[in-house]
Amino acid sequence: MAIYTRAPMHEEPYEPQPVLHPSLTPETGGTVEASAVAPEAGGSVDAIALAPEASGAVEASEPARKPRVIALLNQKGGVGKTTSTVNLGAAFARYGQRVLLVDLDPQSNLSLHFGVESGPEQRTIRDLLLDPTCRIEDAVQTARPGLDFIPAVTELALVEGELAQQEGMQTVLRSKLEPVYGNYDIVLLDCPPSLGVLSVNALTVADEVFVPMQAHYLPLRGLEKLLQTVHLISQGLNPTIRVTGILLCMHDGSSSHARAVIGEIESQLAQFRGMDVPWSTATVLDPPVRRNIKLAEAPSFGQTIFDYAPKCPGADDYRRIAEQLLIGWGLPHGSFDGAAVGGNGSGAAVPKKRKATKGTKRGAKSTKPTGSSKSARNSAKKSAKSAKAASKITKKASATKAAAKVATKSAKPVKRAQATIAKASKANASKAARAARAVKVAKAGRTITMAKLTKSARTTPKAKPTKSARTSKPARSAKASKPAKPAKIAKPTKRPARRSLRSGGLSL
Ligand code: ADP
Ligand code: MG
């Protein structure tokens, strides 16, 4: 299928570019070492030379430029790899880049984000990896203008075993991707949540690794293992691979723990600047992607965040990260949603696409969910709201009822005491005084009960003094008081210092 007919966008000779905007990485200037991606240094010279002939689409005289191939890798699931692959890819495409996304995860979630269903005849990443006759053109689908993807299948889980029996199993993906390098500016690889053969294939072809993760302590430990794996790959299969970005997902900026972890990551990474490790230029990508429910909702509508909720914080974060990266890479980033650039280079028929969602036209306003689903959502929201309000009212009503009951109960002793006063006045004054005190106490009791009900236990009795408080009193008063069983108070333990990345094994 001759779908790759578009000439490469950037015909100037290859110049390695800084990974991030220099302002983001003052220590290093944010540059990837030239050897990291330069064709002359990498093992990809052949690939670049071969690409035009292989696709038969690019003039022989035009130098085909290798796209930036980035693996989104984290052996932990649910950290935001697929969400970031899809939405960063969509943002790059809307900035006019030609983007290919590769789903390497057997959960095959990536295609769900595009509302594109594959027929049984659709070739997938499994075919590409196991069938020597399957070409990449057979597996590519177009999701949006400028945005192609290769879907996965659940049977991909079995591929690890089958691939393991093949010779050169780690480089299969690289050999399949190389022929179409000239057709894309950026290739993003959505890795599975493991460090098996599929991830190794991604690391063998990737120039860079982004690590999506949450700014929590435990994922930090996972980061160490991941970096060690990349280090191993860099010592053999792919000497030029670099970990360039830590992509913070589901970020809660208000959490002091998250801020502390970011500080920790940054300070630990800074210690490796200039060292001969693949993460010596890694930075925390800016901005972190905030936790935003719209990002979780979008796939259920078969939409990227820019289709579904283009103004939400999640869309803003991914767009800004994409913009910063493009600035750093020296790639065009002028207009978001700009002029259309066909992802497969030709605008040729999209292979085997059965269903695509609305709003895929570049430049068109991004679509919201279809009318029926939108109104369904709205009414669901409304009924949830009214249910909440109703339960509030019910709660208030029952609280008032209870309060009234208690008040009536408390009123009885008051009446009884008043009657006693009347009697007492006939007897003697002292009895009357005692009864008056009883009225006062009863009234006070009622007030307290009411206050308890309405102001949620503001009148809790004072806590017994703790052992430490008791012992801090003068010895005399301590002796005078009834000798109480000493309360068992857990000794406050000193919070242990957080283990650093370096101590955790990063010092390779
Ligand atoms: P992974 O690919 O690493 O397994 P996913 O990208 O599938 O992780 O994300 C896991 C879940 O978290 C998904 O349901 C996704 O919609 C949700 N999610 C991802 N990023 C965010 C975010 N920033 N805010 C809210 N939910 C998110
Ligand atoms: Mg995933």
XYZ file of C-alpha atoms and ligand atoms in Angstrom:
536
model
C 0.000 0.000 0.000
C 1.656 3.187 -1.169
C 0.557 5.439 1.597
C 3.864 6.998 2.510
C 4.325 9.475 -0.242
C 4.927 12.678 1.626
C 8.322 14.284 1.574
C 9.916 14.827 4.974
C 9.067 18.139 6.581
C 12.563 19.056 7.600
C 15.027 18.784 4.838
C 17.898 20.642 6.415
C 20.880 18.518 7.429
C 20.475 16.844 10.778
C 21.491 18.914 13.794
C 21.154 17.425 17.257
C 18.946 19.715 19.343
C 18.601 20.364 23.038
C 16.071 18.091 24.639
C 14.443 20.759 26.713
C 14.259 24.464 26.579
C 17.554 25.732 28.002
C 15.656 27.636 30.659
C 14.440 24.338 32.048
C 17.896 22.861 32.442
C 20.301 25.570 33.455
C 22.934 23.144 34.623
C 23.394 21.366 31.350
C 21.805 23.502 28.726
C 19.517 20.538 28.357
C 21.362 19.046 25.432
C 21.515 15.418 24.564
C 25.009 14.418 23.628
C 25.415 14.578 19.909
C 26.049 10.867 19.798
C 22.660 10.213 21.292
C 20.760 10.839 18.128
C 23.204 11.802 15.427
C 22.976 9.374 12.538
C 26.715 9.231 12.115
C 27.249 7.992 15.641
C 24.208 5.797 16.067
C 23.677 2.433 14.492
C 20.919 3.904 12.422
C 22.872 5.198 9.441
C 21.726 2.230 7.413
C 18.186 2.835 8.469
C 18.243 6.380 7.291
C 19.807 5.434 4.006
C 17.320 2.647 3.506
C 14.171 4.470 4.449
C 13.421 6.211 1.113
C 13.900 3.114 -1.012
C 12.005 0.936 1.369
C 8.905 3.090 1.283
C 9.485 3.996 -2.338
C 7.967 7.347 -1.495
C 10.768 9.811 -0.970
C 13.017 11.139 -3.704
C 16.441 9.525 -3.571
C 18.112 12.935 -3.382
C 16.184 13.964 -0.263
C 17.912 13.074 2.963
C 15.416 11.224 5.145
C 15.583 12.456 8.658
C 15.279 10.025 11.494
C 12.315 10.844 13.710
C 12.779 11.255 17.411
C 11.877 7.856 18.797
C 10.782 8.064 22.414
C 9.826 5.161 24.663
C 7.402 5.911 27.488
C 8.573 3.363 29.973
C 7.750 2.384 33.507
C 7.491 -1.203 34.651
C 4.649 -0.183 36.943
C 1.088 -0.140 35.556
C -1.390 2.688 35.977
C 1.173 5.468 36.119
C 0.064 7.340 33.007
C 2.126 5.808 30.167
C -0.771 5.334 27.755
C -2.506 8.581 28.707
C 0.751 10.452 28.125
C 1.564 8.651 24.869
C -1.856 9.476 23.445
C -2.124 13.050 24.619
C 1.468 14.081 24.035
C 1.195 12.482 20.596
C -2.060 14.339 19.909
C -0.491 17.607 21.063
C 2.547 17.106 18.815
C 0.242 16.361 15.884
C -1.776 19.495 16.562
C 1.470 21.440 16.491
C 1.949 20.098 12.961
C 4.277 17.192 13.621
C 3.820 13.852 11.888
C 3.427 11.417 14.736
C 3.351 7.633 15.012
C 2.266 5.930 18.233
C 3.092 2.269 18.818
C 1.057 0.286 21.337
C 3.286 -2.347 22.897
C 0.989 -3.076 25.815
C -1.120 -6.278 25.711
C -3.876 -4.348 27.464
C -4.153 -2.516 24.134
C -5.639 0.587 25.717
C -4.101 3.044 23.317
C -6.572 2.543 20.472
C -9.489 3.085 22.866
C -8.484 6.736 23.077
C -9.199 7.242 19.394
C -12.606 5.665 18.996
C -11.176 3.623 16.171
C -12.180 -0.001 16.091
C -10.147 -2.568 14.260
C -11.677 -5.322 12.236
C -10.474 -8.886 12.646
C -8.379 -8.450 9.540
C -6.459 -5.516 11.031
C -2.776 -6.346 11.410
C -1.358 -5.396 14.791
C 1.946 -5.024 16.562
C 1.830 -8.778 17.182
C 1.851 -9.489 13.428
C 4.544 -6.917 12.927
C 6.798 -8.554 15.479
C 6.159 -12.206 14.632
C 5.327 -12.296 10.928
C 8.325 -11.514 8.736
C 6.019 -10.717 5.798
C 3.987 -8.121 7.723
C 5.051 -4.619 6.765
C 4.471 -1.610 8.937
C 2.071 -0.122 6.388
C -0.187 -3.131 6.958
C -0.483 -2.387 10.655
C -0.669 1.412 10.705
C -3.998 3.130 11.281
C -4.685 6.835 11.173
C -6.364 8.213 14.289
C -6.363 11.918 13.484
C -4.670 14.017 10.842
C -0.979 13.838 11.598
C -1.471 11.076 14.122
C -0.991 7.419 13.166
C -0.851 4.430 15.443
C -0.132 0.727 15.452
C -2.643 -1.122 17.640
C -1.910 -3.927 20.050
C -3.892 -7.051 20.865
C -4.349 -8.927 24.084
C -2.510 -11.929 22.632
C 0.526 -9.702 22.689
C 1.053 -11.120 26.165
C 2.064 -14.380 24.493
C 4.435 -12.642 22.133
C 7.129 -12.426 24.778
C 7.482 -16.207 24.748
C 7.317 -16.522 20.961
C 9.738 -13.677 20.390
C 12.181 -15.149 22.850
C 12.672 -18.070 20.468
C 13.556 -15.819 17.538
C 17.052 -14.855 16.652
C 17.705 -11.153 17.025
C 14.489 -10.872 18.997
C 15.470 -7.573 20.624
C 15.823 -5.709 17.346
C 12.682 -6.823 15.481
C 10.803 -3.577 16.163
C 13.740 -1.476 15.051
C 14.028 -3.303 11.743
C 10.287 -2.903 11.116
C 10.180 0.790 11.956
C 13.264 1.864 10.037
C 11.666 1.765 6.570
C 9.147 4.473 7.510
C 11.430 6.766 9.472
C 11.154 9.330 6.714
C 7.419 9.622 7.184
C 7.390 10.748 10.765
C 8.887 13.471 12.910
C 8.135 11.832 16.246
C 7.502 8.198 17.196
C 6.178 7.432 20.679
C 6.345 3.882 22.037
C 3.769 2.997 24.706
C 5.561 0.269 26.668
C 3.971 -2.538 28.688
C 4.207 -2.514 32.479
C 7.192 -4.861 32.527
C 10.809 -4.922 31.501
C 10.492 -7.972 29.220
C 11.218 -8.525 25.525
C 8.657 -5.964 24.363
C 10.173 -3.196 26.472
C 13.657 -4.262 25.389
C 12.524 -3.935 21.755
C 11.351 -0.422 22.516
C 14.622 0.454 24.242
C 16.620 -0.930 21.330
C 14.995 1.416 18.844
C 14.422 4.451 21.077
C 16.662 7.497 21.136
C 15.132 8.674 24.369
C 13.125 7.443 27.301
C 10.460 9.375 29.164
C 9.468 7.919 32.508
C 5.854 8.650 33.423
C 5.452 8.337 37.183
C 3.757 9.758 40.219
C 5.712 11.913 42.610
C 5.529 9.411 45.454
C 8.261 7.647 47.349
C 7.652 4.052 46.184
C 7.703 4.863 42.455
C 11.099 6.421 43.126
C 12.413 2.980 44.008
C 10.967 1.619 40.750
C 12.838 4.349 38.913
C 16.136 2.919 40.082
C 15.376 -0.497 38.565
C 14.275 1.131 35.346
C 17.449 3.165 35.058
C 19.537 0.078 35.636
C 17.719 -1.647 32.749
C 18.357 1.312 30.454
C 21.975 1.262 31.545
C 22.257 -2.395 30.543
C 20.737 -1.670 27.122
C 23.146 1.212 26.649
C 26.055 -1.137 27.247
C 25.088 -3.348 24.318
C 22.033 -3.074 22.124
C 21.644 0.693 22.006
C 24.693 2.662 23.163
C 23.085 6.013 22.332
C 19.882 5.667 24.340
C 19.254 8.426 26.866
C 16.684 8.896 29.616
C 15.754 12.507 29.040
C 12.500 13.169 30.863
C 10.689 12.311 34.058
C 7.037 12.940 33.308
C 5.047 13.497 36.480
C 1.486 12.280 36.096
C -1.620 12.567 38.286
C 0.217 15.263 40.125
C -1.088 16.850 43.290
C 0.756 20.134 43.611
C -0.738 20.838 47.026
C 0.894 17.780 48.584
C 4.085 18.525 50.432
C 5.146 14.896 49.939
C 4.916 15.296 46.145
C 6.949 18.500 46.321
C 9.561 16.776 48.469
C 9.801 13.862 46.036
C 10.239 16.207 43.072
C 13.004 17.981 44.963
C 14.599 14.627 45.668
C 14.444 13.516 42.026
C 15.878 16.813 40.810
C 18.721 16.860 43.287
C 19.599 13.222 42.629
C 19.551 13.672 38.864
C 21.719 16.769 39.193
C 24.413 14.622 40.771
C 24.780 12.645 37.547
C 25.309 15.635 35.251
C 28.358 15.087 33.103
C 28.701 11.480 34.182
C 28.760 8.598 31.733
C 25.269 7.300 32.470
C 22.268 7.368 30.134
C 20.326 9.676 32.468
C 22.995 12.334 32.789
C 20.776 14.843 30.949
C 17.442 13.781 32.405
C 15.164 16.477 33.795
C 11.715 16.599 35.296
C 9.494 17.702 32.407
C 7.632 20.891 32.977
C 4.808 21.242 33.900
C 3.756 18.151 35.847
C 0.456 16.735 34.596
C -2.119 17.500 37.228
C -4.605 14.884 38.346
C -7.627 15.675 36.234
C -10.654 13.438 35.882
C -11.220 14.591 32.301
C -8.105 12.646 31.326
C -9.689 9.489 32.701
C -13.042 10.210 31.055
C -11.772 11.012 27.566
C -10.980 7.415 26.477
C -14.521 6.296 27.290
C -15.656 8.671 24.543
C -12.920 7.487 22.194
C -11.294 10.888 22.340
C -8.007 12.496 23.152
C -8.091 15.201 25.779
C -7.946 17.855 23.046
C -11.103 16.465 21.455
C -12.917 15.916 24.718
C -12.061 18.829 26.995
C -9.559 21.104 25.266
C -9.688 23.704 28.034
C -9.247 21.438 31.028
C -6.032 21.454 33.099
C -5.021 18.055 31.693
C -5.161 19.370 28.113
C -3.261 22.476 29.126
C -0.518 20.458 30.841
C 0.054 18.080 27.930
C -0.001 20.931 25.427
C 2.561 22.889 27.419
C 4.888 19.899 27.818
C 4.661 19.251 24.066
C 5.390 22.902 23.333
C 8.427 22.954 25.644
C 9.786 19.793 24.057
C 9.318 21.099 20.520
C 11.081 24.338 21.449
C 13.943 22.315 22.886
C 14.137 20.056 19.848
C 14.047 22.976 17.452
C 10.872 21.686 15.792
C 7.974 23.917 14.661
C 5.643 24.787 17.510
C 4.045 28.033 16.355
C 0.383 27.230 16.074
C -1.544 24.637 17.941
C -4.244 23.038 15.785
C -2.446 24.511 12.789
C -2.433 23.531 9.121
C -3.121 19.892 8.380
C -0.279 17.524 7.838
C -1.336 14.005 6.896
C 0.079 11.495 9.336
C 0.603 8.880 6.698
C 2.016 11.513 4.455
C -0.466 11.177 1.650
C -3.947 11.562 2.936
C -4.513 8.111 1.484
C -7.336 5.958 2.691
C -7.074 5.038 6.324
C -6.576 1.311 6.477
C -9.357 -0.739 8.005
C -10.810 2.016 10.090
C -14.350 1.119 10.956
C -15.422 3.817 13.260
C -13.891 7.192 13.947
C -15.176 9.802 16.306
C -16.110 13.311 15.308
C -13.794 16.223 15.534
C -10.757 14.702 13.936
C -10.243 17.494 11.458
C -7.174 19.576 12.116
C -8.173 23.146 12.770
C -11.752 22.248 13.468
C -12.982 22.971 16.939
C -12.490 19.933 19.075
C -15.660 18.042 19.631
C -17.257 17.331 22.926
C -19.048 14.051 23.440
C -21.968 13.486 21.084
C -25.304 15.090 21.954
C -26.930 12.077 23.512
C -23.979 11.122 25.663
C -23.479 14.733 26.702
C -27.053 15.189 27.824
C -26.876 11.824 29.557
C -23.843 13.015 31.441
C -25.494 16.303 32.297
C -28.617 14.667 33.635
C -26.519 12.176 35.570
C -24.664 15.103 37.115
C -27.936 16.895 37.945
C -29.508 13.860 39.573
C -26.337 13.233 41.563
C -26.511 16.852 42.771
C -30.145 16.661 43.791
C -29.584 13.307 45.513
C -26.795 14.913 47.524
C -29.005 17.874 48.443
C -31.842 15.546 49.426
C -29.612 13.482 51.692
C -28.374 16.702 53.311
C -31.933 17.805 54.039
C -32.818 14.374 55.444
C -29.772 14.445 57.687
C -30.661 17.927 58.940
C -34.265 16.916 59.564
C -33.331 13.854 61.579
C -30.796 15.870 63.573
C -33.497 18.427 64.428
C -35.903 15.653 65.419
C -33.325 14.102 67.703
C -32.523 17.496 69.167
C -36.204 18.143 69.895
C -36.533 14.754 71.594
C -33.584 15.404 73.818
C -34.818 18.900 74.557
C -38.199 17.572 75.691
C -36.474 15.007 77.871
C -34.243 17.632 79.371
C -37.224 19.902 79.978
C -38.819 17.359 82.359
C -36.273 17.746 85.133
C -36.675 21.518 84.801
C -40.427 21.247 85.376
C -39.915 18.856 88.259
C -37.463 21.239 89.859
C -39.863 24.171 89.425
C -42.559 22.217 91.207
C -40.092 21.497 93.985
C -39.441 25.245 94.334
C -43.104 25.886 94.794
C -43.253 23.225 97.484
C -40.050 24.350 99.076
C -41.224 27.946 99.403
C -43.794 26.625 101.742
C -41.233 24.676 103.733
C -38.022 26.619 104.034
C -35.806 28.916 102.042
C -32.765 26.674 102.017
C -34.641 23.892 100.295
C -35.797 26.452 97.724
C -32.235 27.511 97.085
C -31.180 23.881 96.508
C -34.027 23.399 94.075
C -33.084 26.586 92.237
C -29.604 25.188 91.776
C -31.184 22.005 90.391
C -33.082 24.070 87.821
C -29.869 25.734 86.782
C -28.075 22.414 86.381
C -30.923 20.859 84.469
C -31.087 23.862 82.138
C -27.356 23.735 81.585
C -27.598 20.025 80.843
C -30.228 20.663 78.228
C -28.153 23.384 76.602
C -25.157 21.110 76.389
C -27.154 18.298 74.812
C -28.573 20.672 72.197
C -25.204 22.125 71.476
C -23.799 18.650 71.027
C -26.376 17.812 68.461
C -26.239 20.982 66.498
C -22.609 21.916 66.734
C -21.145 18.421 66.465
C -19.564 17.728 69.799
C -17.853 20.979 70.566
C -18.290 20.091 74.214
C -16.184 16.928 74.344
C -14.852 16.420 77.853
C -11.287 17.336 78.424
C -8.921 14.489 77.743
C -7.236 12.935 80.727
C -3.788 14.316 81.171
C -1.209 12.064 79.621
C 1.587 10.507 81.603
C 4.054 13.017 80.312
C 1.728 15.870 81.259
C 1.267 14.405 84.723
C 4.922 13.944 85.318
C 5.606 17.482 84.250
C 3.505 18.700 87.183
C 5.212 19.516 90.460
C 6.017 16.322 92.379
C 3.753 17.270 95.304
C 0.565 17.521 93.300
C 1.442 14.335 91.455
C 1.723 12.512 94.765
C -1.450 14.054 96.047
C -3.506 12.824 93.160
C -4.847 9.302 93.198
C -2.130 7.033 91.864
C -3.388 6.166 88.410
C -2.221 3.327 86.237
C 0.377 4.905 84.008
C -1.051 5.353 80.525
C 0.771 3.536 77.767
C 1.982 6.139 75.374
C 3.809 5.102 72.275
C 7.107 6.871 72.247
C 7.276 9.226 69.310
C 9.767 7.651 66.974
C 12.122 9.856 65.098
C 11.077 9.902 61.478
C 13.765 8.014 59.554
C 15.476 9.923 56.819
C 14.147 9.140 53.361
C 16.391 6.779 51.452
C 17.974 8.618 48.637
C 18.068 7.465 45.052
C 21.807 7.190 45.255
C 21.721 5.003 48.323
C 18.959 3.007 46.664
C 21.211 1.898 43.858
C 21.430 4.723 41.351
C 25.131 5.073 41.794
C 25.976 2.742 38.959
P -0.460 3.067 32.283
O -0.478 3.127 30.792
O 0.849 3.453 32.875
O -0.942 1.755 32.793
P -2.711 4.857 32.122
O -2.250 5.952 31.243
O -3.574 3.812 31.477
O -1.479 4.168 32.843
O -3.421 5.529 33.363
C -3.996 4.738 34.400
C -5.344 5.338 34.792
O -5.147 6.639 35.327
C -6.276 5.500 33.605
O -7.580 5.237 34.028
C -6.144 6.954 33.226
O -7.312 7.443 32.613
C -5.894 7.589 34.576
N -5.077 8.810 34.492
C -3.892 8.958 33.876
N -3.414 10.197 34.052
C -4.319 10.865 34.800
C -4.403 12.201 35.341
N -3.453 13.110 35.150
N -5.489 12.518 36.071
C -6.469 11.606 36.300
N -6.448 10.352 35.826
C -5.389 9.966 35.091
Mg -0.863 1.530 29.391
